[in-house]
Amino acid sequence: MANEIKITAPLDDAAVAKLKAGDQVSITGVIYTARDTAHKRLVDALDAGQPLPFDMNGQVIYYVGPSPAKPGKVIGSAGPTTSYRMDLYAERLMEKGMKGMIGKGMRDKKVIEAMRKHKCVYFAAIGGAAALIARSIKAVEIIAYEDLGPEAVRRMEVEDFKAVVINDIYGNDLYDIGKAQYRVAK
Amino acid sequence: MFVEKTLDFFGRFGDNNSFKSNDFNEFWGLILRTIHSDAITAVVKKMVMGANFDLGDDVILAFEKGLKREASPVGRAVLGTLIENARIAHDEQVPICQDTGMAVFFIEMGQEVHIEGALLQDAIDEGVRQGYQDGYLRKSICDPFTRKNTGDNTPAVMILDMVPGDTLKITAAPKGGGSENMSRLTMLAPSAGKRGIVDFVVKRCEEAGSNPCPPVIVGVGIGGSAEKCMILAKKALLRHVGEPSADPELAALEAEMLEKINALGMGPQGLGGTTYALAVHVEKHPCHIASLPLAVNICCHASRHKEAVL
């Protein structure tokens, strides 16, 4: 991509502040996976005053439940899952320092507002481009909730993981911007 | 001839208990074709893997057509990426999408078919179990309350139609959760008419937005009872992408809805553009005088189907 911005995960406030809705990014570094049931467990742990299975500070959480790795591979196909199902839990994790979320699909207004408040950015990866995305995942380790199978929390090392900024910390939303640009007026 | 058979039948039945079902069937003029459940299991195993690795030519063609028409450069880049992804999945025999779906099967069973061995549901489940295990496909089925994964992607969903003939046609249609979550059923008043149908389907797509991984195929069921209507919507997705309905009235409705959906400007992945839907497929069925049932079942771009005839 022509205007691609290279970023390193985990993220800090300065890196987050530079990102704008519509920016194409290439992410390299360490990210963590969590989806539906893992989010419930993370928030249940917070409610119970227990420590999280990893330090949330600066982390980018990828909403994904990968398919199993074939022999000789580090992971199977691994595209994003739909993000709104994590809306209920997102702000709790932002309060613990989460700086990025990768998924696909629209977020609730409350989440977008929380992103502004806690300086957290929302990226989309291409939903369904899972065989291709898997190539940017170089190492994977299950670090919590192994019993959840595809929903277990994984630590991933990624290189040149392609994504686009949907919601920045300034309240912009690429889904709204893109739609307005191509809508045929009625 | 008839008399001879009758004697033969009763004679053997009475003599030595060697009565076999085939004698009985022949006697009554019914020639049943026997299919062993192991053959069903084997073909289901093959189909669930194939469907998840090899995107149909019709879908690829629809991507290529979309690529030519798409106004947004980002939208074109997305379509190009999806073509590349499908190629990688095929070459490496890995899933197109990590969500390898709930295993849904449409079965057309000839009335003259007899299945020997396991129950049909069990034979299919065994094929799903083996295919999802050996194909490194994701197991995505869990208890609705505890969320405990069944571990083998069973049970499969089976929609059975009895048809004339002596063959068993099985269509595997694994369906991802993200697009399935965008489904809706509404029971319109008959006065809503076609206008009401178009408005509801277009609004549903706008609400679904980027969630179901556009470009999508929109399955629409009109009529029947509530459950029949939903099955029609899903069945509509089995058609080759973009192949219009054979009914000119429905084909016109499909074209109108496709244009209106794409005019919303959501585009591939909802990032803006002119190709949100690759096609709208409509199926209809007679309904109650009080009702106008309408169902929408959206399929993501990974529109995966495999057919086999036994």
Short mmCIF file of C-alpha atoms in Angstrom, two decimals:
data_model
loop_
_atom_site.label_atom_id
_atom_site.label_comp_id
_atom_site.label_asym_id
_atom_site.label_seq_id
_atom_site.Cartn_x
_atom_site.Cartn_y
_atom_site.Cartn_z
CA MET A 1 0.00 0.00 0.00
CA ALA A 2 1.21 3.44 -0.90
CA ASN A 3 0.53 5.27 2.34
CA GLU A 4 1.11 2.41 4.69
CA ILE A 5 2.13 3.28 8.26
CA LYS A 6 4.38 0.84 10.06
CA ILE A 7 3.54 0.37 13.73
CA THR A 8 4.94 -1.82 16.47
CA ALA A 9 2.79 -3.64 19.01
CA PRO A 10 2.34 -3.16 21.90
CA LEU A 11 1.35 0.48 21.32
CA ASP A 12 1.81 3.62 23.37
CA ASP A 13 -0.27 6.81 23.50
CA ALA A 14 2.05 8.62 21.07
CA ALA A 15 1.68 5.90 18.42
CA VAL A 16 -2.09 5.80 18.88
CA ALA A 17 -2.38 9.59 18.60
CA LYS A 18 -0.76 9.53 15.14
CA LEU A 19 -3.34 7.16 13.65
CA LYS A 20 -6.34 8.45 11.72
CA ALA A 21 -9.41 6.63 10.40
CA GLY A 22 -8.58 5.33 6.92
CA ASP A 23 -4.86 4.82 7.57
CA GLN A 24 -3.51 1.56 6.20
CA VAL A 25 -1.18 0.05 8.77
CA SER A 26 1.35 -2.76 8.90
CA ILE A 27 1.65 -4.15 12.43
CA THR A 28 4.75 -5.94 13.67
CA GLY A 29 5.30 -7.18 17.20
CA VAL A 30 3.29 -9.04 19.82
CA ILE A 31 -0.49 -9.12 19.97
CA TYR A 32 -2.96 -11.22 21.97
CA THR A 33 -6.10 -12.97 20.82
CA ALA A 34 -9.43 -13.02 22.61
CA ARG A 35 -12.99 -13.42 21.40
CA ASP A 36 -16.41 -14.00 22.93
CA THR A 37 -15.98 -16.38 25.86
CA ALA A 38 -12.39 -15.30 26.56
CA HIS A 39 -13.64 -11.72 26.95
CA LYS A 40 -16.26 -12.85 29.42
CA ARG A 41 -13.59 -14.65 31.43
CA LEU A 42 -11.24 -11.65 31.36
CA VAL A 43 -13.97 -9.35 32.64
CA ASP A 44 -15.15 -11.94 35.18
CA ALA A 45 -11.56 -12.02 36.47
CA LEU A 46 -11.56 -8.22 36.81
CA ASP A 47 -14.91 -8.35 38.61
CA ALA A 48 -13.50 -10.92 41.02
CA GLY A 49 -10.41 -8.78 41.65
CA GLN A 50 -8.15 -11.43 40.09
CA PRO A 51 -5.14 -10.67 37.87
CA LEU A 52 -5.51 -10.96 34.08
CA PRO A 53 -3.52 -13.77 32.43
CA PHE A 54 -1.31 -11.13 30.76
CA ASP A 55 -0.45 -7.48 31.33
CA MET A 56 -3.02 -5.50 29.30
CA ASN A 57 -0.94 -2.32 29.25
CA GLY A 58 -0.36 -1.18 25.66
CA GLN A 59 -1.71 -4.39 24.18
CA VAL A 60 -3.47 -4.91 20.90
CA ILE A 61 -6.22 -7.55 21.12
CA TYR A 62 -7.05 -9.47 17.98
CA TYR A 63 -10.60 -10.85 17.80
CA VAL A 64 -9.89 -14.22 16.22
CA GLY A 65 -10.52 -17.92 16.68
CA PRO A 66 -8.01 -19.53 14.34
CA SER A 67 -8.46 -22.88 12.64
CA PRO A 68 -6.04 -25.60 13.81
CA ALA A 69 -2.48 -25.56 12.47
CA LYS A 70 -1.60 -28.20 9.91
CA PRO A 71 1.61 -30.11 10.68
CA GLY A 72 4.61 -27.84 10.12
CA LYS A 73 2.59 -24.63 10.37
CA VAL A 74 2.37 -22.26 13.34
CA ILE A 75 -1.33 -21.59 12.83
CA GLY A 76 -4.28 -22.37 10.58
CA SER A 77 -6.37 -19.71 8.86
CA ALA A 78 -6.79 -16.69 11.11
CA GLY A 79 -9.01 -13.84 9.97
CA PRO A 80 -10.94 -11.44 12.21
CA THR A 81 -14.31 -12.18 13.79
CA THR A 82 -17.14 -9.63 14.11
CA SER A 83 -16.31 -7.09 16.79
CA TYR A 84 -19.67 -5.87 18.15
CA ARG A 85 -19.96 -8.96 20.32
CA MET A 86 -16.99 -7.68 22.33
CA ASP A 87 -18.52 -4.20 22.76
CA LEU A 88 -19.88 -5.07 26.19
CA TYR A 89 -16.37 -5.83 27.48
CA ALA A 90 -14.14 -3.42 25.52
CA GLU A 91 -14.09 -0.45 27.90
CA ARG A 92 -13.16 -2.64 30.88
CA LEU A 93 -10.05 -3.73 29.01
CA MET A 94 -9.27 -0.15 27.92
CA GLU A 95 -9.33 0.80 31.60
CA LYS A 96 -6.56 -1.77 32.07
CA GLY A 97 -4.46 -0.21 29.31
CA MET A 98 -5.58 -1.90 26.08
CA LYS A 99 -4.49 0.37 23.20
CA GLY A 100 -5.76 -1.45 20.11
CA MET A 101 -8.42 -3.87 18.91
CA ILE A 102 -8.41 -5.75 15.61
CA GLY A 103 -11.64 -7.16 14.24
CA LYS A 104 -14.22 -6.36 11.61
CA GLY A 105 -17.55 -4.59 11.69
CA MET A 106 -19.05 -1.59 13.40
CA ARG A 107 -18.60 -0.68 17.07
CA ASP A 108 -21.16 0.69 19.45
CA LYS A 109 -21.18 4.46 20.05
CA LYS A 110 -20.26 3.89 23.70
CA VAL A 111 -17.17 1.93 22.65
CA ILE A 112 -16.15 4.66 20.19
CA GLU A 113 -16.52 7.22 22.97
CA ALA A 114 -14.49 5.02 25.33
CA MET A 115 -11.76 4.80 22.69
CA ARG A 116 -11.53 8.56 22.64
CA LYS A 117 -11.39 8.71 26.44
CA HIS A 118 -8.84 5.91 26.95
CA LYS A 119 -6.80 6.54 23.76
CA CYS A 120 -7.44 3.22 22.09
CA VAL A 121 -7.75 2.59 18.35
CA TYR A 122 -9.87 0.08 16.41
CA PHE A 123 -8.44 -1.63 13.35
CA ALA A 124 -10.14 -3.87 10.83
CA ALA A 125 -8.43 -6.71 9.03
CA ILE A 126 -10.07 -8.14 5.92
CA GLY A 127 -12.77 -10.52 7.10
CA GLY A 128 -12.49 -13.84 5.33
CA ALA A 129 -8.97 -13.30 4.00
CA ALA A 130 -7.89 -15.81 6.61
CA ALA A 131 -5.45 -17.95 4.65
CA LEU A 132 -3.55 -14.84 3.58
CA ILE A 133 -3.57 -13.20 7.02
CA ALA A 134 -2.12 -16.37 8.57
CA ARG A 135 1.11 -15.73 6.65
CA SER A 136 1.82 -12.66 8.78
CA ILE A 137 1.61 -14.68 12.02
CA LYS A 138 5.05 -16.04 12.84
CA ALA A 139 4.67 -17.61 16.29
CA VAL A 140 1.72 -18.60 18.47
CA GLU A 141 1.45 -19.73 22.06
CA ILE A 142 -1.72 -20.46 24.05
CA ILE A 143 -1.37 -18.57 27.33
CA ALA A 144 -4.82 -18.91 28.92
CA TYR A 145 -8.19 -20.67 28.79
CA GLU A 146 -6.89 -23.60 26.75
CA ASP A 147 -10.16 -25.45 27.39
CA LEU A 148 -11.90 -22.98 25.08
CA GLY A 149 -10.19 -24.46 22.01
CA PRO A 150 -10.43 -21.91 19.18
CA GLU A 151 -11.44 -19.29 21.76
CA ALA A 152 -8.34 -19.72 23.96
CA VAL A 153 -6.15 -16.66 24.53
CA ARG A 154 -3.05 -16.79 22.34
CA ARG A 155 0.09 -14.69 22.27
CA MET A 156 1.02 -14.03 18.65
CA GLU A 157 4.15 -12.67 17.08
CA VAL A 158 3.18 -10.90 13.88
CA GLU A 159 5.13 -9.36 11.03
CA ASP A 160 3.62 -6.97 8.52
CA PHE A 161 0.08 -7.70 9.65
CA LYS A 162 -2.15 -5.58 7.37
CA ALA A 163 -5.03 -3.63 8.83
CA VAL A 164 -6.89 -0.37 8.40
CA VAL A 165 -7.84 2.14 11.09
CA ILE A 166 -11.62 2.25 11.43
CA ASN A 167 -12.03 4.32 14.61
CA ASP A 168 -9.31 6.72 15.75
CA ILE A 169 -9.14 8.58 19.07
CA TYR A 170 -10.66 11.69 17.45
CA GLY A 171 -14.09 10.18 16.93
CA ASN A 172 -13.75 9.45 13.19
CA ASP A 173 -15.31 6.31 11.75
CA LEU A 174 -14.08 4.96 8.42
CA TYR A 175 -17.29 2.98 7.87
CA ASP A 176 -19.30 6.22 7.97
CA ILE A 177 -16.76 8.12 5.87
CA GLY A 178 -16.52 5.42 3.18
CA LYS A 179 -20.26 4.92 2.96
CA ALA A 180 -20.96 8.64 2.63
CA GLN A 181 -18.44 8.88 -0.20
CA TYR A 182 -20.05 6.22 -2.40
CA ARG A 183 -23.70 6.49 -1.43
CA VAL A 184 -25.96 7.22 -4.38
CA ALA A 185 -28.18 10.08 -3.24
CA LYS A 186 -31.88 9.31 -3.30
CA MET B 1 -45.90 -63.60 -13.53
CA PHE B 2 -47.65 -62.06 -10.60
CA VAL B 3 -49.00 -65.41 -9.44
CA GLU B 4 -45.61 -67.02 -9.76
CA LYS B 5 -44.00 -64.35 -7.63
CA THR B 6 -46.72 -64.60 -5.05
CA LEU B 7 -46.19 -68.31 -4.69
CA ASP B 8 -42.49 -67.89 -4.57
CA PHE B 9 -42.75 -65.24 -1.92
CA PHE B 10 -45.13 -67.06 0.35
CA GLY B 11 -43.39 -70.33 -0.27
CA ARG B 12 -40.03 -69.10 0.90
CA PHE B 13 -41.49 -67.11 3.70
CA GLY B 14 -43.33 -70.14 5.01
CA ASP B 15 -40.55 -72.66 4.47
CA ASN B 16 -37.39 -71.43 5.98
CA ASN B 17 -37.75 -67.85 7.16
CA SER B 18 -35.46 -66.62 4.40
CA PHE B 19 -37.72 -63.64 3.75
CA LYS B 20 -35.68 -60.63 2.71
CA SER B 21 -36.82 -57.09 2.33
CA ASN B 22 -35.92 -57.11 -1.37
CA ASP B 23 -38.32 -60.00 -2.00
CA PHE B 24 -41.01 -57.97 -0.33
CA ASN B 25 -40.16 -54.87 -2.31
CA GLU B 26 -40.14 -56.71 -5.61
CA PHE B 27 -43.39 -58.36 -4.72
CA TRP B 28 -45.05 -55.01 -4.30
CA GLY B 29 -43.43 -53.66 -7.43
CA LEU B 30 -41.11 -51.35 -5.48
CA ILE B 31 -37.49 -51.48 -6.45
CA LEU B 32 -35.58 -49.78 -3.67
CA ARG B 33 -31.99 -48.83 -4.19
CA THR B 34 -29.85 -49.45 -1.14
CA ILE B 35 -27.14 -46.96 -0.16
CA HIS B 36 -24.91 -47.82 2.76
CA SER B 37 -24.44 -45.11 5.37
CA ASP B 38 -20.64 -45.55 5.12
CA ALA B 39 -20.81 -44.13 1.58
CA ILE B 40 -22.65 -41.08 2.95
CA THR B 41 -20.07 -40.57 5.69
CA ALA B 42 -17.20 -40.81 3.20
CA VAL B 43 -18.70 -38.29 0.80
CA VAL B 44 -19.63 -35.85 3.60
CA LYS B 45 -16.07 -35.97 4.93
CA LYS B 46 -14.72 -35.13 1.49
CA MET B 47 -17.27 -32.36 0.89
CA VAL B 48 -16.74 -30.46 4.14
CA MET B 49 -13.02 -30.29 3.44
CA GLY B 50 -13.43 -29.41 -0.23
CA ALA B 51 -16.03 -26.72 0.48
CA ASN B 52 -13.71 -25.04 2.98
CA PHE B 53 -10.58 -25.19 0.81
CA ASP B 54 -11.86 -24.53 -2.69
CA LEU B 55 -14.01 -21.49 -3.34
CA GLY B 56 -16.42 -22.08 -6.23
CA ASP B 57 -15.62 -20.72 -9.69
CA ASP B 58 -18.92 -18.83 -9.60
CA VAL B 59 -17.76 -16.84 -6.55
CA ILE B 60 -14.34 -16.09 -8.06
CA LEU B 61 -16.05 -14.95 -11.25
CA ALA B 62 -18.32 -12.67 -9.21
CA PHE B 63 -15.21 -11.17 -7.52
CA GLU B 64 -13.66 -10.54 -10.94
CA LYS B 65 -16.83 -8.91 -12.23
CA GLY B 66 -16.99 -6.80 -9.08
CA LEU B 67 -13.37 -5.77 -9.58
CA LYS B 68 -14.25 -4.33 -13.00
CA ARG B 69 -17.26 -2.41 -11.69
CA GLU B 70 -16.08 -1.30 -8.25
CA ALA B 71 -15.66 2.47 -8.02
CA SER B 72 -13.55 2.58 -4.85
CA PRO B 73 -9.79 1.86 -5.04
CA VAL B 74 -9.91 0.41 -1.51
CA GLY B 75 -12.86 -1.74 -2.58
CA ARG B 76 -10.90 -2.99 -5.59
CA ALA B 77 -7.92 -3.78 -3.35
CA VAL B 78 -10.20 -5.80 -1.06
CA LEU B 79 -11.62 -7.80 -3.98
CA GLY B 80 -8.10 -8.45 -5.26
CA THR B 81 -7.08 -9.66 -1.81
CA LEU B 82 -10.04 -12.04 -1.66
CA ILE B 83 -9.06 -13.56 -5.02
CA GLU B 84 -5.50 -14.02 -3.74
CA ASN B 85 -6.80 -15.52 -0.48
CA ALA B 86 -8.92 -18.04 -2.38
CA ARG B 87 -5.89 -19.04 -4.44
CA ILE B 88 -3.73 -19.57 -1.33
CA ALA B 89 -6.49 -21.63 0.33
CA HIS B 90 -6.79 -23.82 -2.76
CA ASP B 91 -3.04 -24.24 -3.30
CA GLU B 92 -2.26 -25.02 0.33
CA GLN B 93 -5.56 -26.82 1.01
CA VAL B 94 -6.25 -24.67 4.06
CA PRO B 95 -9.55 -23.02 5.00
CA ILE B 96 -10.57 -19.93 3.02
CA CYS B 97 -11.86 -18.52 6.31
CA GLN B 98 -10.96 -19.60 9.85
CA ASP B 99 -14.68 -19.85 10.54
CA THR B 100 -15.26 -23.17 8.81
CA GLY B 101 -18.86 -22.92 9.79
CA MET B 102 -21.76 -24.79 11.18
CA ALA B 103 -22.12 -27.83 8.93
CA VAL B 104 -25.43 -27.46 7.10
CA PHE B 105 -26.63 -30.07 4.62
CA PHE B 106 -29.45 -30.02 2.13
CA ILE B 107 -30.48 -33.57 1.29
CA GLU B 108 -32.67 -34.57 -1.62
CA MET B 109 -33.55 -38.18 -1.04
CA GLY B 110 -35.16 -40.18 -3.80
CA GLN B 111 -38.28 -42.00 -2.62
CA GLU B 112 -36.80 -45.21 -3.97
CA VAL B 113 -33.68 -45.02 -1.81
CA HIS B 114 -33.21 -47.19 1.23
CA ILE B 115 -30.37 -46.29 3.61
CA GLU B 116 -28.68 -49.25 5.22
CA GLY B 117 -26.46 -49.06 8.31
CA ALA B 118 -26.45 -45.95 10.50
CA LEU B 119 -29.17 -43.33 10.74
CA LEU B 120 -28.80 -40.61 8.10
CA GLN B 121 -28.11 -37.93 10.74
CA ASP B 122 -25.47 -40.14 12.38
CA ALA B 123 -23.83 -40.91 9.03
CA ILE B 124 -23.59 -37.21 8.25
CA ASP B 125 -22.33 -36.33 11.73
CA GLU B 126 -19.61 -38.98 11.40
CA GLY B 127 -18.52 -37.45 8.08
CA VAL B 128 -18.42 -34.01 9.70
CA ARG B 129 -16.44 -35.37 12.66
CA GLN B 130 -13.84 -36.96 10.38
CA GLY B 131 -13.67 -34.09 7.89
CA TYR B 132 -13.27 -31.37 10.51
CA GLN B 133 -10.62 -33.42 12.32
CA ASP B 134 -8.56 -34.61 9.35
CA GLY B 135 -8.97 -31.34 7.44
CA TYR B 136 -7.78 -29.16 10.35
CA LEU B 137 -11.06 -27.29 10.21
CA ARG B 138 -12.20 -25.23 13.19
CA LYS B 139 -14.72 -26.79 15.53
CA SER B 140 -17.20 -23.99 16.15
CA ILE B 141 -20.23 -25.67 17.74
CA CYS B 142 -20.99 -25.22 21.44
CA ASP B 143 -23.74 -25.51 24.03
CA PRO B 144 -25.86 -22.35 23.90
CA PHE B 145 -25.71 -21.79 27.67
CA THR B 146 -22.41 -23.21 28.95
CA ARG B 147 -20.66 -22.35 25.63
CA LYS B 148 -18.78 -25.67 25.97
CA ASN B 149 -17.50 -26.74 22.56
CA THR B 150 -18.78 -30.12 21.33
CA GLY B 151 -15.23 -30.67 20.08
CA ASP B 152 -16.03 -32.17 16.69
CA ASN B 153 -18.30 -29.59 15.02
CA THR B 154 -21.35 -31.83 15.38
CA PRO B 155 -24.28 -31.97 15.31
CA ALA B 156 -24.77 -31.03 11.69
CA VAL B 157 -27.97 -29.36 10.50
CA MET B 158 -29.85 -31.48 8.00
CA ILE B 159 -32.66 -30.22 5.77
CA LEU B 160 -34.34 -33.19 4.11
CA ASP B 161 -36.55 -33.16 1.04
CA MET B 162 -38.06 -36.29 -0.47
CA VAL B 163 -37.90 -36.28 -4.26
CA PRO B 164 -38.71 -38.76 -7.03
CA GLY B 165 -36.01 -41.20 -8.10
CA ASP B 166 -33.41 -43.51 -6.64
CA THR B 167 -30.52 -41.15 -5.91
CA LEU B 168 -29.40 -39.26 -2.83
CA LYS B 169 -28.18 -35.71 -3.48
CA ILE B 170 -26.22 -34.09 -0.69
CA THR B 171 -25.24 -30.41 -0.70
CA ALA B 172 -22.80 -29.31 1.97
CA ALA B 173 -23.19 -25.63 2.86
CA PRO B 174 -20.95 -24.77 5.83
CA LYS B 175 -22.01 -21.37 7.17
CA GLY B 176 -20.00 -18.91 9.25
CA GLY B 177 -21.41 -17.38 12.41
CA GLY B 178 -20.72 -13.74 11.54
CA SER B 179 -22.96 -13.68 8.49
CA GLU B 180 -25.53 -16.05 9.99
CA ASN B 181 -25.95 -13.61 12.91
CA MET B 182 -27.25 -11.04 10.41
CA SER B 183 -30.28 -13.21 9.50
CA ARG B 184 -33.77 -11.88 10.11
CA LEU B 185 -37.29 -13.17 9.79
CA THR B 186 -40.29 -10.88 9.68
CA MET B 187 -43.95 -11.62 9.18
CA LEU B 188 -45.15 -8.73 7.03
CA ALA B 189 -48.79 -7.87 6.52
CA PRO B 190 -49.94 -8.87 3.02
CA SER B 191 -50.59 -5.16 2.37
CA ALA B 192 -46.84 -4.50 2.59
CA GLY B 193 -46.44 -6.13 -0.83
CA LYS B 194 -43.30 -5.99 -2.91
CA ARG B 195 -42.50 -2.48 -1.72
CA GLY B 196 -42.41 -3.69 1.89
CA ILE B 197 -40.24 -6.65 0.91
CA VAL B 198 -37.65 -4.52 -0.89
CA ASP B 199 -37.52 -1.94 1.92
CA PHE B 200 -36.99 -4.58 4.60
CA VAL B 201 -34.21 -6.40 2.72
CA VAL B 202 -32.35 -3.18 1.84
CA LYS B 203 -32.64 -1.91 5.43
CA ARG B 204 -31.41 -5.25 6.78
CA CYS B 205 -28.30 -4.99 4.62
CA GLU B 206 -27.68 -1.43 5.75
CA GLU B 207 -27.97 -2.47 9.40
CA ALA B 208 -25.71 -5.48 8.82
CA GLY B 209 -23.09 -3.16 7.34
CA SER B 210 -19.55 -4.46 7.57
CA ASN B 211 -20.44 -7.28 9.99
CA PRO B 212 -21.17 -10.16 7.57
CA CYS B 213 -17.90 -9.76 5.55
CA PRO B 214 -19.12 -8.07 2.39
CA PRO B 215 -19.21 -8.54 -0.54
CA VAL B 216 -22.12 -10.75 0.42
CA ILE B 217 -24.76 -12.85 -1.26
CA VAL B 218 -28.22 -12.01 0.05
CA GLY B 219 -30.62 -14.96 0.33
CA VAL B 220 -34.29 -13.97 0.53
CA GLY B 221 -37.21 -16.25 1.30
CA ILE B 222 -40.74 -15.07 0.63
CA GLY B 223 -43.80 -16.98 1.78
CA GLY B 224 -44.35 -20.36 3.39
CA SER B 225 -44.67 -20.63 7.15
CA ALA B 226 -42.09 -18.97 9.43
CA GLU B 227 -39.68 -21.92 9.38
CA LYS B 228 -40.26 -22.71 5.70
CA CYS B 229 -39.48 -19.08 4.85
CA MET B 230 -36.12 -19.21 6.63
CA ILE B 231 -35.20 -22.42 4.82
CA LEU B 232 -36.11 -20.78 1.50
CA ALA B 233 -33.74 -17.90 2.27
CA LYS B 234 -30.90 -20.28 2.99
CA LYS B 235 -31.71 -22.45 -0.01
CA ALA B 236 -31.58 -19.35 -2.21
CA LEU B 237 -27.86 -19.11 -1.34
CA LEU B 238 -27.19 -22.47 -2.99
CA ARG B 239 -27.81 -21.06 -6.45
CA HIS B 240 -24.73 -20.16 -8.50
CA VAL B 241 -23.79 -16.61 -7.54
CA GLY B 242 -25.62 -14.12 -9.72
CA GLU B 243 -27.71 -16.67 -11.59
CA PRO B 244 -31.12 -14.97 -11.76
CA SER B 245 -34.30 -16.71 -10.69
CA ALA B 246 -36.05 -18.65 -13.45
CA ASP B 247 -39.20 -16.73 -12.49
CA PRO B 248 -39.04 -13.34 -14.30
CA GLU B 249 -40.98 -11.61 -11.53
CA LEU B 250 -38.46 -12.78 -8.91
CA ALA B 251 -35.52 -12.02 -11.22
CA ALA B 252 -36.75 -8.43 -11.51
CA LEU B 253 -37.09 -8.20 -7.73
CA GLU B 254 -33.53 -9.55 -7.33
CA ALA B 255 -32.15 -6.95 -9.73
CA GLU B 256 -34.01 -4.11 -8.01
CA MET B 257 -32.82 -5.10 -4.56
CA LEU B 258 -29.21 -5.59 -5.72
CA GLU B 259 -29.13 -2.10 -7.20
CA LYS B 260 -30.62 -0.51 -4.09
CA ILE B 261 -28.32 -2.38 -1.71
CA ASN B 262 -25.21 -1.40 -3.65
CA ALA B 263 -26.41 2.20 -3.90
CA LEU B 264 -26.04 2.43 -0.10
CA GLY B 265 -22.31 2.93 -0.76
CA MET B 266 -21.03 0.44 1.83
CA GLY B 267 -18.86 -1.53 -0.60
CA PRO B 268 -16.46 -4.42 0.00
CA GLN B 269 -15.83 -4.92 3.76
CA GLY B 270 -18.07 -1.89 4.38
CA LEU B 271 -15.13 0.43 3.73
CA GLY B 272 -17.07 2.37 1.07
CA GLY B 273 -17.74 1.40 -2.51
CA THR B 274 -20.26 0.06 -4.96
CA THR B 275 -20.00 -3.72 -4.43
CA TYR B 276 -21.58 -4.58 -1.10
CA ALA B 277 -23.62 -7.45 -2.54
CA LEU B 278 -22.49 -9.75 -5.35
CA ALA B 279 -26.03 -11.01 -5.82
CA VAL B 280 -29.52 -11.21 -4.35
CA HIS B 281 -31.26 -14.56 -4.70
CA VAL B 282 -34.99 -14.86 -4.01
CA GLU B 283 -37.09 -17.99 -3.53
CA LYS B 284 -40.84 -17.96 -2.95
CA HIS B 285 -43.53 -20.33 -1.74
CA PRO B 286 -47.30 -20.00 -1.25
CA CYS B 287 -48.25 -18.61 2.16
CA HIS B 288 -51.27 -18.20 4.45
CA ILE B 289 -53.91 -15.63 3.45
CA ALA B 290 -53.07 -13.69 6.64
CA SER B 291 -49.31 -13.60 6.10
CA LEU B 292 -46.42 -12.37 4.02
CA PRO B 293 -43.42 -14.06 5.63
CA LEU B 294 -40.03 -12.64 4.66
CA ALA B 295 -36.64 -14.05 5.61
CA VAL B 296 -33.15 -12.73 4.96
CA ASN B 297 -30.11 -15.01 5.21
CA ILE B 298 -26.89 -13.24 4.30
CA CYS B 299 -23.83 -15.20 3.21
CA CYS B 300 -20.32 -13.78 3.43
CA HIS B 301 -18.08 -13.80 0.37
CA ALA B 302 -16.82 -17.23 1.42
CA SER B 303 -19.93 -18.79 -0.09
CA ARG B 304 -19.01 -22.43 0.28
CA HIS B 305 -20.98 -25.27 -1.27
CA LYS B 306 -20.23 -28.76 -2.50
CA GLU B 307 -22.62 -31.21 -4.08
CA ALA B 308 -22.53 -34.95 -4.40
CA VAL B 309 -25.01 -37.42 -5.84
CA LEU B 310 -24.98 -41.01 -4.58
#
